[in-house]
Amino acid sequence: VADFLAELAAYKLATGASDEYVLARVLPVAFQASAARWWRIVAPFLTWEDFRRKFQDEFLPPGYQSRVQRELERRTQHPDETLVEYVRVMQELYDRACPTTSESDRVARVMQQSHPRFRPYLRGRTYSTLEHLARDAHGIQETLLAELQYRPPPPPEEALEPSCAWRAPGPRRSPTQRQTLDGAVCPPRALDSYAFGQWERGRPLDGSDPRLRARPAGSRLRQGESRLRSFPRTANRGADRWSNEGHQEGPQRQAQASPTHGPDRRNSVRCFDCGRHGHFRRDCPDLLRNRPAASGNEYGRWR
């Protein structure tokens, strides 16, 4: 009933048609079934207000006023509903159910039944009308969205000027405790319905390709230095052989080669026979001591 009356009001406003024209020319072709039968019996109507009152008395459900009052009391803000959307819905609900309710009572109910996320920002503020509250709701959503999107400053090891970076006064936190700088967080729909829709459609929140997001410059420099240090020198081309001597065979030997270089590389190897560090299986003292006498060819096959 309320939707039909709202559509008629929108038609009158858009076309500039008078009440008499709508009553005499539009309604006879707009009504169907039981509504058309009612029109033929009750028409004509003296004024638009006379039609609206009789139409509501005929087609509104029994006990509409008391039931819609309870609906107003139960209509709270959904967690995914923006504050602006909630204010507009309550405005329309009041216009349909209780148009004579004062603006102060409307504002008090909307603030009381808003979501707890927004209530601390509404407490202590005064609004003369729901329209005033709707305009201020945008600023409240922006404040909550800024708090959600806050990122801590980068640590010294990820800054170009480490001396200007913030250093924790206490023990250093592990990387897993620090929020990533390039991780995009989807805000709740109640704060940013557009970004929430982008996230639901699988699109990046900032409109860019996430694969092309640049990492901090300091991080790229350290990654390049790490690759240079781990690149094998010419003198260590045989590292993929001696680091896996014993039981490793096949193509995995090169992938599992030890990156250790320099004079301490034998301290990092471990014998597969006795389990001690510092020598290979072929040089194991226990193996050489217990090995039976054999010819040179057999010794080569043993190795």
JSON list of C-alpha atoms in Angstrom, two decimals, residues 32-121:
[
{"chain": "A", "resi": 32, "resn": "GLN", "atom": "CA", "xyz": [-6.31, -4.49, -11.17]},
{"chain": "A", "resi": 33, "resn": "ALA", "atom": "CA", "xyz": [-8.26, -7.42, -9.68]},
{"chain": "A", "resi": 34, "resn": "SER", "atom": "CA", "xyz": [-9.67, -6.64, -6.22]},
{"chain": "A", "resi": 35, "resn": "ALA", "atom": "CA", "xyz": [-8.32, -3.08, -6.29]},
{"chain": "A", "resi": 36, "resn": "ALA", "atom": "CA", "xyz": [-10.13, -2.39, -9.58]},
{"chain": "A", "resi": 37, "resn": "ARG", "atom": "CA", "xyz": [-13.36, -3.81, -8.14]},
{"chain": "A", "resi": 38, "resn": "TRP", "atom": "CA", "xyz": [-12.98, -1.58, -5.09]},
{"chain": "A", "resi": 39, "resn": "TRP", "atom": "CA", "xyz": [-12.42, 1.43, -7.34]},
{"chain": "A", "resi": 40, "resn": "ARG", "atom": "CA", "xyz": [-15.58, 0.79, -9.34]},
{"chain": "A", "resi": 41, "resn": "ILE", "atom": "CA", "xyz": [-17.64, 0.54, -6.16]},
{"chain": "A", "resi": 42, "resn": "VAL", "atom": "CA", "xyz": [-16.21, 3.46, -4.14]},
{"chain": "A", "resi": 43, "resn": "ALA", "atom": "CA", "xyz": [-15.30, 6.01, -6.84]},
{"chain": "A", "resi": 44, "resn": "PRO", "atom": "CA", "xyz": [-15.41, 8.93, -7.32]},
{"chain": "A", "resi": 45, "resn": "PHE", "atom": "CA", "xyz": [-13.29, 10.59, -4.65]},
{"chain": "A", "resi": 46, "resn": "LEU", "atom": "CA", "xyz": [-13.60, 14.20, -3.61]},
{"chain": "A", "resi": 47, "resn": "THR", "atom": "CA", "xyz": [-9.89, 14.92, -3.04]},
{"chain": "A", "resi": 48, "resn": "TRP", "atom": "CA", "xyz": [-6.53, 13.15, -3.11]},
{"chain": "A", "resi": 49, "resn": "GLU", "atom": "CA", "xyz": [-6.49, 12.98, 0.69]},
{"chain": "A", "resi": 50, "resn": "ASP", "atom": "CA", "xyz": [-9.94, 11.38, 0.62]},
{"chain": "A", "resi": 51, "resn": "PHE", "atom": "CA", "xyz": [-8.67, 8.71, -1.77]},
{"chain": "A", "resi": 52, "resn": "ARG", "atom": "CA", "xyz": [-5.50, 8.05, 0.24]},
{"chain": "A", "resi": 53, "resn": "ARG", "atom": "CA", "xyz": [-7.41, 7.60, 3.53]},
{"chain": "A", "resi": 54, "resn": "LYS", "atom": "CA", "xyz": [-10.02, 5.23, 2.06]},
{"chain": "A", "resi": 55, "resn": "PHE", "atom": "CA", "xyz": [-7.39, 3.28, 0.14]},
{"chain": "A", "resi": 56, "resn": "GLN", "atom": "CA", "xyz": [-5.35, 2.68, 3.32]},
{"chain": "A", "resi": 57, "resn": "ASP", "atom": "CA", "xyz": [-8.43, 1.70, 5.32]},
{"chain": "A", "resi": 58, "resn": "GLU", "atom": "CA", "xyz": [-9.31, -0.88, 2.68]},
{"chain": "A", "resi": 59, "resn": "PHE", "atom": "CA", "xyz": [-5.97, -2.54, 1.98]},
{"chain": "A", "resi": 60, "resn": "LEU", "atom": "CA", "xyz": [-3.75, -2.07, 5.05]},
{"chain": "A", "resi": 61, "resn": "PRO", "atom": "CA", "xyz": [-3.49, -5.21, 7.26]},
{"chain": "A", "resi": 62, "resn": "PRO", "atom": "CA", "xyz": [-5.51, -5.36, 10.49]},
{"chain": "A", "resi": 63, "resn": "GLY", "atom": "CA", "xyz": [-3.90, -3.59, 13.44]},
{"chain": "A", "resi": 64, "resn": "TYR", "atom": "CA", "xyz": [-1.42, -1.84, 11.18]},
{"chain": "A", "resi": 65, "resn": "GLN", "atom": "CA", "xyz": [-0.66, 1.09, 13.47]},
{"chain": "A", "resi": 66, "resn": "SER", "atom": "CA", "xyz": [0.15, -1.01, 16.54]},
{"chain": "A", "resi": 67, "resn": "ARG", "atom": "CA", "xyz": [2.14, -3.51, 14.51]},
{"chain": "A", "resi": 68, "resn": "VAL", "atom": "CA", "xyz": [4.19, -0.87, 12.74]},
{"chain": "A", "resi": 69, "resn": "GLN", "atom": "CA", "xyz": [4.98, 0.72, 16.09]},
{"chain": "A", "resi": 70, "resn": "ARG", "atom": "CA", "xyz": [6.50, -2.56, 17.23]},
{"chain": "A", "resi": 71, "resn": "GLU", "atom": "CA", "xyz": [8.41, -2.76, 13.96]},
{"chain": "A", "resi": 72, "resn": "LEU", "atom": "CA", "xyz": [9.92, 0.65, 14.64]},
{"chain": "A", "resi": 73, "resn": "GLU", "atom": "CA", "xyz": [11.04, -0.52, 18.07]},
{"chain": "A", "resi": 74, "resn": "ARG", "atom": "CA", "xyz": [12.66, -3.65, 16.64]},
{"chain": "A", "resi": 75, "resn": "ARG", "atom": "CA", "xyz": [14.29, -2.03, 13.58]},
{"chain": "A", "resi": 76, "resn": "THR", "atom": "CA", "xyz": [17.95, -1.84, 14.61]},
{"chain": "A", "resi": 77, "resn": "GLN", "atom": "CA", "xyz": [20.94, -1.22, 12.38]},
{"chain": "A", "resi": 78, "resn": "HIS", "atom": "CA", "xyz": [22.39, -4.34, 10.75]},
{"chain": "A", "resi": 79, "resn": "PRO", "atom": "CA", "xyz": [26.19, -4.84, 11.10]},
{"chain": "A", "resi": 80, "resn": "ASP", "atom": "CA", "xyz": [26.59, -4.60, 7.29]},
{"chain": "A", "resi": 81, "resn": "GLU", "atom": "CA", "xyz": [24.31, -1.55, 6.97]},
{"chain": "A", "resi": 82, "resn": "THR", "atom": "CA", "xyz": [25.91, 1.87, 6.67]},
{"chain": "A", "resi": 83, "resn": "LEU", "atom": "CA", "xyz": [24.83, 4.58, 9.06]},
{"chain": "A", "resi": 84, "resn": "VAL", "atom": "CA", "xyz": [23.54, 6.69, 6.16]},
{"chain": "A", "resi": 85, "resn": "GLU", "atom": "CA", "xyz": [21.44, 3.79, 4.85]},
{"chain": "A", "resi": 86, "resn": "TYR", "atom": "CA", "xyz": [19.99, 3.17, 8.29]},
{"chain": "A", "resi": 87, "resn": "VAL", "atom": "CA", "xyz": [19.02, 6.82, 8.80]},
{"chain": "A", "resi": 88, "resn": "ARG", "atom": "CA", "xyz": [17.30, 6.96, 5.39]},
{"chain": "A", "resi": 89, "resn": "VAL", "atom": "CA", "xyz": [15.36, 3.76, 6.04]},
{"chain": "A", "resi": 90, "resn": "MET", "atom": "CA", "xyz": [14.16, 5.03, 9.40]},
{"chain": "A", "resi": 91, "resn": "GLN", "atom": "CA", "xyz": [13.11, 8.31, 7.79]},
{"chain": "A", "resi": 92, "resn": "GLU", "atom": "CA", "xyz": [10.94, 6.46, 5.28]},
{"chain": "A", "resi": 93, "resn": "LEU", "atom": "CA", "xyz": [9.56, 4.11, 7.92]},
{"chain": "A", "resi": 94, "resn": "TYR", "atom": "CA", "xyz": [8.51, 7.05, 10.09]},
{"chain": "A", "resi": 95, "resn": "ASP", "atom": "CA", "xyz": [6.90, 8.82, 7.11]},
{"chain": "A", "resi": 96, "resn": "ARG", "atom": "CA", "xyz": [4.86, 5.73, 6.36]},
{"chain": "A", "resi": 97, "resn": "ALA", "atom": "CA", "xyz": [4.00, 4.57, 9.86]},
{"chain": "A", "resi": 98, "resn": "CYS", "atom": "CA", "xyz": [3.99, 7.64, 12.11]},
{"chain": "A", "resi": 99, "resn": "PRO", "atom": "CA", "xyz": [4.26, 10.86, 10.09]},
{"chain": "A", "resi": 100, "resn": "THR", "atom": "CA", "xyz": [3.23, 12.94, 13.11]},
{"chain": "A", "resi": 101, "resn": "THR", "atom": "CA", "xyz": [6.20, 11.84, 15.26]},
{"chain": "A", "resi": 102, "resn": "SER", "atom": "CA", "xyz": [8.42, 14.76, 16.25]},
{"chain": "A", "resi": 103, "resn": "GLU", "atom": "CA", "xyz": [11.94, 15.06, 14.88]},
{"chain": "A", "resi": 104, "resn": "SER", "atom": "CA", "xyz": [13.47, 14.89, 18.36]},
{"chain": "A", "resi": 105, "resn": "ASP", "atom": "CA", "xyz": [11.80, 11.52, 19.02]},
{"chain": "A", "resi": 106, "resn": "ARG", "atom": "CA", "xyz": [12.94, 10.22, 15.64]},
{"chain": "A", "resi": 107, "resn": "VAL", "atom": "CA", "xyz": [16.54, 11.25, 16.25]},
{"chain": "A", "resi": 108, "resn": "ALA", "atom": "CA", "xyz": [16.56, 9.74, 19.74]},
{"chain": "A", "resi": 109, "resn": "ARG", "atom": "CA", "xyz": [15.30, 6.37, 18.48]},
{"chain": "A", "resi": 110, "resn": "VAL", "atom": "CA", "xyz": [17.75, 6.22, 15.58]},
{"chain": "A", "resi": 111, "resn": "MET", "atom": "CA", "xyz": [20.71, 6.99, 17.84]},
{"chain": "A", "resi": 112, "resn": "GLN", "atom": "CA", "xyz": [19.56, 4.46, 20.43]},
{"chain": "A", "resi": 113, "resn": "GLN", "atom": "CA", "xyz": [19.02, 1.65, 17.91]},
{"chain": "A", "resi": 114, "resn": "SER", "atom": "CA", "xyz": [22.17, 2.25, 15.86]},
{"chain": "A", "resi": 115, "resn": "HIS", "atom": "CA", "xyz": [24.93, -0.36, 15.79]},
{"chain": "A", "resi": 116, "resn": "PRO", "atom": "CA", "xyz": [27.36, -0.34, 18.77]},
{"chain": "A", "resi": 117, "resn": "ARG", "atom": "CA", "xyz": [30.18, 0.42, 16.31]},
{"chain": "A", "resi": 118, "resn": "PHE", "atom": "CA", "xyz": [28.72, 3.89, 15.66]},
{"chain": "A", "resi": 119, "resn": "ARG", "atom": "CA", "xyz": [27.11, 4.60, 19.00]},
{"chain": "A", "resi": 120, "resn": "PRO", "atom": "CA", "xyz": [30.25, 5.98, 20.75]},
{"chain": "A", "resi": 121, "resn": "TYR", "atom": "CA", "xyz": [30.59, 8.58, 17.97]}
]
